[in-house]
Amino acid sequence: QVQLVESGGGLVQPGGSLRLSCAASGSIFIIGVWGWYRQAPGKQRELVASLTTGRTANYADSVKGRFTISRDNGNNTVHLQMNSLSPEDTAVYYCNAKRFGVLGERSDYWGQGTQVTVSS
């Protein structure tokens, strides 16, 4: 019902910045929460940032003050602005969308991921 495609990843030096984008298509009007997750080799996938339809943002403690999640007015693209990057931010970043149905059920949609590498 919802398709997500990430872009914007790449190689950046410590202290640098990257801006990730998530292009959404399909039934995007059903989405209640948008988010970004990341997974480093050998580690669990973790929530980085989330944004509700009401535009309430939440961030993992490790990225607070450095990352910003946003979406455009048409609700078809979600962004993650990443500043002051460090090697610990190296991971595959995934776009996520959550749907909350009228009966209380939850559905999750995922992109394929984009690699972010922070190295000198």
mmCIF file with all atom_site columns, C-alpha atoms in Angstrom:
data_model
loop_
_atom_site.group_PDB
_atom_site.id
_atom_site.type_symbol
_atom_site.label_atom_id
_atom_site.label_alt_id
_atom_site.label_comp_id
_atom_site.label_asym_id
_atom_site.label_entity_id
_atom_site.label_seq_id
_atom_site.pdbx_PDB_ins_code
_atom_site.Cartn_x
_atom_site.Cartn_y
_atom_site.Cartn_z
_atom_site.occupancy
_atom_site.B_iso_or_equiv
_atom_site.pdbx_formal_charge
_atom_site.auth_seq_id
_atom_site.auth_comp_id
_atom_site.auth_asym_id
_atom_site.auth_atom_id
_atom_site.pdbx_PDB_model_num
ATOM 1   C CA . GLN A 1 1   ? 0.000  0.000  0.000  1.00 0.00 ? 1   GLN A CA 1
ATOM 2   C CA . VAL A 1 2   ? 2.961  2.319  0.685  1.00 0.00 ? 2   VAL A CA 1
ATOM 3   C CA . GLN A 1 3   ? 6.320  2.307  -1.064 1.00 0.00 ? 3   GLN A CA 1
ATOM 4   C CA . LEU A 1 4   ? 9.369  4.073  0.373  1.00 0.00 ? 4   LEU A CA 1
ATOM 5   C CA . VAL A 1 5   ? 12.668 4.846  -1.364 1.00 0.00 ? 5   VAL A CA 1
ATOM 6   C CA . GLU A 1 6   ? 15.614 6.382  0.503  1.00 0.00 ? 6   GLU A CA 1
ATOM 7   C CA . SER A 1 7   ? 18.359 8.499  -1.015 1.00 0.00 ? 7   SER A CA 1
ATOM 8   C CA . GLY A 1 8   ? 21.107 10.890 0.019  1.00 0.00 ? 8   GLY A CA 1
ATOM 9   C CA . GLY A 1 9   ? 23.508 8.548  1.754  1.00 0.00 ? 9   GLY A CA 1
ATOM 10  C CA . GLY A 1 10  ? 27.211 8.485  1.093  1.00 0.00 ? 10  GLY A CA 1
ATOM 11  C CA . LEU A 1 11  ? 30.667 9.037  2.523  1.00 0.00 ? 11  LEU A CA 1
ATOM 12  C CA . VAL A 1 12  ? 31.264 12.064 4.716  1.00 0.00 ? 12  VAL A CA 1
ATOM 13  C CA . GLN A 1 13  ? 34.082 13.193 7.000  1.00 0.00 ? 13  GLN A CA 1
ATOM 14  C CA . PRO A 1 14  ? 33.582 13.504 10.757 1.00 0.00 ? 14  PRO A CA 1
ATOM 15  C CA . GLY A 1 15  ? 31.882 16.775 11.563 1.00 0.00 ? 15  GLY A CA 1
ATOM 16  C CA . GLY A 1 16  ? 30.209 16.902 8.180  1.00 0.00 ? 16  GLY A CA 1
ATOM 17  C CA . SER A 1 17  ? 26.559 16.836 7.203  1.00 0.00 ? 17  SER A CA 1
ATOM 18  C CA . LEU A 1 18  ? 24.215 14.788 5.057  1.00 0.00 ? 18  LEU A CA 1
ATOM 19  C CA . ARG A 1 19  ? 20.559 15.121 4.182  1.00 0.00 ? 19  ARG A CA 1
ATOM 20  C CA . LEU A 1 20  ? 18.595 11.935 3.634  1.00 0.00 ? 20  LEU A CA 1
ATOM 21  C CA . SER A 1 21  ? 15.322 11.840 1.744  1.00 0.00 ? 21  SER A CA 1
ATOM 22  C CA . CYS A 1 22  ? 12.505 9.314  1.697  1.00 0.00 ? 22  CYS A CA 1
ATOM 23  C CA . ALA A 1 23  ? 10.188 9.446  -1.292 1.00 0.00 ? 23  ALA A CA 1
ATOM 24  C CA . ALA A 1 24  ? 6.800  7.934  -0.532 1.00 0.00 ? 24  ALA A CA 1
ATOM 25  C CA . SER A 1 25  ? 4.184  6.698  -2.948 1.00 0.00 ? 25  SER A CA 1
ATOM 26  C CA . GLY A 1 26  ? 0.921  4.830  -2.704 1.00 0.00 ? 26  GLY A CA 1
ATOM 27  C CA . SER A 1 27  ? -1.637 5.338  0.035  1.00 0.00 ? 27  SER A CA 1
ATOM 28  C CA . ILE A 1 28  ? 0.419  7.820  2.014  1.00 0.00 ? 28  ILE A CA 1
ATOM 29  C CA . PHE A 1 29  ? -2.705 9.442  3.425  1.00 0.00 ? 29  PHE A CA 1
ATOM 30  C CA . ILE A 1 30  ? -3.115 6.490  5.785  1.00 0.00 ? 30  ILE A CA 1
ATOM 31  C CA . ILE A 1 31  ? 0.226  7.024  7.561  1.00 0.00 ? 31  ILE A CA 1
ATOM 32  C CA . GLY A 1 32  ? 0.169  8.254  11.146 1.00 0.00 ? 32  GLY A CA 1
ATOM 33  C CA . VAL A 1 33  ? 3.881  8.243  12.023 1.00 0.00 ? 33  VAL A CA 1
ATOM 34  C CA . TRP A 1 34  ? 6.952  8.644  9.840  1.00 0.00 ? 34  TRP A CA 1
ATOM 35  C CA . GLY A 1 35  ? 10.413 7.719  11.043 1.00 0.00 ? 35  GLY A CA 1
ATOM 36  C CA . TRP A 1 36  ? 14.045 6.985  10.394 1.00 0.00 ? 36  TRP A CA 1
ATOM 37  C CA . TYR A 1 37  ? 15.845 3.928  11.741 1.00 0.00 ? 37  TYR A CA 1
ATOM 38  C CA . ARG A 1 38  ? 19.442 2.838  11.390 1.00 0.00 ? 38  ARG A CA 1
ATOM 39  C CA . GLN A 1 39  ? 21.360 -0.400 11.706 1.00 0.00 ? 39  GLN A CA 1
ATOM 40  C CA . ALA A 1 40  ? 25.115 -0.756 11.992 1.00 0.00 ? 40  ALA A CA 1
ATOM 41  C CA . PRO A 1 41  ? 26.894 -4.069 11.305 1.00 0.00 ? 41  PRO A CA 1
ATOM 42  C CA . GLY A 1 42  ? 26.449 -6.443 14.217 1.00 0.00 ? 42  GLY A CA 1
ATOM 43  C CA . LYS A 1 43  ? 24.017 -4.149 16.010 1.00 0.00 ? 43  LYS A CA 1
ATOM 44  C CA . GLN A 1 44  ? 20.268 -3.979 16.460 1.00 0.00 ? 44  GLN A CA 1
ATOM 45  C CA . ARG A 1 45  ? 18.168 -1.681 14.347 1.00 0.00 ? 45  ARG A CA 1
ATOM 46  C CA . GLU A 1 46  ? 17.361 1.437  16.338 1.00 0.00 ? 46  GLU A CA 1
ATOM 47  C CA . LEU A 1 47  ? 14.937 4.297  16.034 1.00 0.00 ? 47  LEU A CA 1
ATOM 48  C CA . VAL A 1 48  ? 16.677 7.556  15.179 1.00 0.00 ? 48  VAL A CA 1
ATOM 49  C CA . ALA A 1 49  ? 13.799 9.986  14.755 1.00 0.00 ? 49  ALA A CA 1
ATOM 50  C CA . SER A 1 50  ? 10.043 9.976  14.300 1.00 0.00 ? 50  SER A CA 1
ATOM 51  C CA . LEU A 1 51  ? 7.448  12.493 13.205 1.00 0.00 ? 51  LEU A CA 1
ATOM 52  C CA . THR A 1 52  ? 3.708  12.264 13.722 1.00 0.00 ? 52  THR A CA 1
ATOM 53  C CA . THR A 1 53  ? 1.074  13.604 11.378 1.00 0.00 ? 53  THR A CA 1
ATOM 54  C CA . GLY A 1 54  ? 0.617  16.318 13.980 1.00 0.00 ? 54  GLY A CA 1
ATOM 55  C CA . ARG A 1 55  ? 4.295  17.189 13.424 1.00 0.00 ? 55  ARG A CA 1
ATOM 56  C CA . THR A 1 56  ? 5.510  16.113 16.838 1.00 0.00 ? 56  THR A CA 1
ATOM 57  C CA . ALA A 1 57  ? 9.135  15.014 16.535 1.00 0.00 ? 57  ALA A CA 1
ATOM 58  C CA . ASN A 1 58  ? 11.059 12.625 18.770 1.00 0.00 ? 58  ASN A CA 1
ATOM 59  C CA . TYR A 1 59  ? 14.739 11.726 18.660 1.00 0.00 ? 59  TYR A CA 1
ATOM 60  C CA . ALA A 1 60  ? 17.062 9.143  20.077 1.00 0.00 ? 60  ALA A CA 1
ATOM 61  C CA . ASP A 1 61  ? 19.288 10.566 22.794 1.00 0.00 ? 61  ASP A CA 1
ATOM 62  C CA . SER A 1 62  ? 22.361 9.881  20.683 1.00 0.00 ? 62  SER A CA 1
ATOM 63  C CA . VAL A 1 63  ? 21.237 12.253 17.918 1.00 0.00 ? 63  VAL A CA 1
ATOM 64  C CA . LYS A 1 64  ? 19.396 14.989 19.798 1.00 0.00 ? 64  LYS A CA 1
ATOM 65  C CA . GLY A 1 65  ? 20.655 18.399 18.793 1.00 0.00 ? 65  GLY A CA 1
ATOM 66  C CA . ARG A 1 66  ? 22.339 17.036 15.672 1.00 0.00 ? 66  ARG A CA 1
ATOM 67  C CA . PHE A 1 67  ? 19.583 15.445 13.557 1.00 0.00 ? 67  PHE A CA 1
ATOM 68  C CA . THR A 1 68  ? 16.299 16.932 12.369 1.00 0.00 ? 68  THR A CA 1
ATOM 69  C CA . ILE A 1 69  ? 13.376 15.059 10.833 1.00 0.00 ? 69  ILE A CA 1
ATOM 70  C CA . SER A 1 70  ? 10.911 16.864 8.592  1.00 0.00 ? 70  SER A CA 1
ATOM 71  C CA . ARG A 1 71  ? 8.404  16.303 5.802  1.00 0.00 ? 71  ARG A CA 1
ATOM 72  C CA . ASP A 1 72  ? 7.247  18.444 2.942  1.00 0.00 ? 72  ASP A CA 1
ATOM 73  C CA . ASN A 1 73  ? 3.836  20.068 2.745  1.00 0.00 ? 73  ASN A CA 1
ATOM 74  C CA . GLY A 1 74  ? 2.574  17.485 0.287  1.00 0.00 ? 74  GLY A CA 1
ATOM 75  C CA . ASN A 1 75  ? 3.464  14.613 2.660  1.00 0.00 ? 75  ASN A CA 1
ATOM 76  C CA . ASN A 1 76  ? 5.260  12.786 -0.119 1.00 0.00 ? 76  ASN A CA 1
ATOM 77  C CA . THR A 1 77  ? 8.846  13.234 1.085  1.00 0.00 ? 77  THR A CA 1
ATOM 78  C CA . VAL A 1 78  ? 10.415 12.844 4.530  1.00 0.00 ? 78  VAL A CA 1
ATOM 79  C CA . HIS A 1 79  ? 13.892 14.165 5.287  1.00 0.00 ? 79  HIS A CA 1
ATOM 80  C CA . LEU A 1 80  ? 16.567 13.586 7.875  1.00 0.00 ? 80  LEU A CA 1
ATOM 81  C CA . GLN A 1 81  ? 19.104 16.377 8.209  1.00 0.00 ? 81  GLN A CA 1
ATOM 82  C CA . MET A 1 82  ? 22.238 15.046 9.901  1.00 0.00 ? 82  MET A CA 1
ATOM 83  C CA . ASN A 1 83  ? 24.848 17.448 11.241 1.00 0.00 ? 83  ASN A CA 1
ATOM 84  C CA . SER A 1 84  ? 28.046 17.014 13.246 1.00 0.00 ? 84  SER A CA 1
ATOM 85  C CA . LEU A 1 85  ? 28.374 13.450 12.079 1.00 0.00 ? 85  LEU A CA 1
ATOM 86  C CA . SER A 1 86  ? 30.721 11.047 13.819 1.00 0.00 ? 86  SER A CA 1
ATOM 87  C CA . PRO A 1 87  ? 31.914 7.526  12.967 1.00 0.00 ? 87  PRO A CA 1
ATOM 88  C CA . GLU A 1 88  ? 29.335 6.172  15.414 1.00 0.00 ? 88  GLU A CA 1
ATOM 89  C CA . ASP A 1 89  ? 26.640 7.364  13.008 1.00 0.00 ? 89  ASP A CA 1
ATOM 90  C CA . THR A 1 90  ? 27.841 4.957  10.323 1.00 0.00 ? 90  THR A CA 1
ATOM 91  C CA . ALA A 1 91  ? 24.944 2.645  9.458  1.00 0.00 ? 91  ALA A CA 1
ATOM 92  C CA . VAL A 1 92  ? 22.308 1.785  6.922  1.00 0.00 ? 92  VAL A CA 1
ATOM 93  C CA . TYR A 1 93  ? 19.453 4.227  7.383  1.00 0.00 ? 93  TYR A CA 1
ATOM 94  C CA . TYR A 1 94  ? 15.886 3.103  6.734  1.00 0.00 ? 94  TYR A CA 1
ATOM 95  C CA . CYS A 1 95  ? 12.744 5.107  6.209  1.00 0.00 ? 95  CYS A CA 1
ATOM 96  C CA . ASN A 1 96  ? 9.686  3.810  8.046  1.00 0.00 ? 96  ASN A CA 1
ATOM 97  C CA . ALA A 1 97  ? 5.979  4.550  7.990  1.00 0.00 ? 97  ALA A CA 1
ATOM 98  C CA . LYS A 1 98  ? 3.383  3.328  10.455 1.00 0.00 ? 98  LYS A CA 1
ATOM 99  C CA . ARG A 1 99  ? -0.354 3.011  9.963  1.00 0.00 ? 99  ARG A CA 1
ATOM 100 C CA . PHE A 1 100 ? -2.794 2.773  12.837 1.00 0.00 ? 100 PHE A CA 1
ATOM 101 C CA . GLY A 1 101 ? -6.090 1.267  11.733 1.00 0.00 ? 101 GLY A CA 1
ATOM 102 C CA . VAL A 1 102 ? -9.545 1.971  13.052 1.00 0.00 ? 102 VAL A CA 1
ATOM 103 C CA . LEU A 1 103 ? -9.526 -1.340 14.967 1.00 0.00 ? 103 LEU A CA 1
ATOM 104 C CA . GLY A 1 104 ? -6.230 -0.578 16.692 1.00 0.00 ? 104 GLY A CA 1
ATOM 105 C CA . GLU A 1 105 ? -4.020 -2.630 14.376 1.00 0.00 ? 105 GLU A CA 1
ATOM 106 C CA . ARG A 1 106 ? -0.608 -1.362 13.252 1.00 0.00 ? 106 ARG A CA 1
ATOM 107 C CA . SER A 1 107 ? 1.077  -1.740 9.884  1.00 0.00 ? 107 SER A CA 1
ATOM 108 C CA . ASP A 1 108 ? 4.716  -0.968 9.075  1.00 0.00 ? 108 ASP A CA 1
ATOM 109 C CA . TYR A 1 109 ? 6.283  -0.044 5.756  1.00 0.00 ? 109 TYR A CA 1
ATOM 110 C CA . TRP A 1 110 ? 10.031 0.046  5.085  1.00 0.00 ? 110 TRP A CA 1
ATOM 111 C CA . GLY A 1 111 ? 12.393 1.358  2.467  1.00 0.00 ? 111 GLY A CA 1
ATOM 112 C CA . GLN A 1 112 ? 15.421 -0.547 1.199  1.00 0.00 ? 112 GLN A CA 1
ATOM 113 C CA . GLY A 1 113 ? 17.899 1.618  3.095  1.00 0.00 ? 113 GLY A CA 1
ATOM 114 C CA . THR A 1 114 ? 20.738 3.960  2.230  1.00 0.00 ? 114 THR A CA 1
ATOM 115 C CA . GLN A 1 115 ? 24.318 3.639  3.453  1.00 0.00 ? 115 GLN A CA 1
ATOM 116 C CA . VAL A 1 116 ? 25.859 6.424  5.519  1.00 0.00 ? 116 VAL A CA 1
ATOM 117 C CA . THR A 1 117 ? 29.583 6.158  6.197  1.00 0.00 ? 117 THR A CA 1
ATOM 118 C CA . VAL A 1 118 ? 31.386 8.686  8.389  1.00 0.00 ? 118 VAL A CA 1
ATOM 119 C CA . SER A 1 119 ? 35.139 8.341  8.047  1.00 0.00 ? 119 SER A CA 1
ATOM 120 C CA . SER A 1 120 ? 38.250 10.422 7.502  1.00 0.00 ? 120 SER A CA 1
#
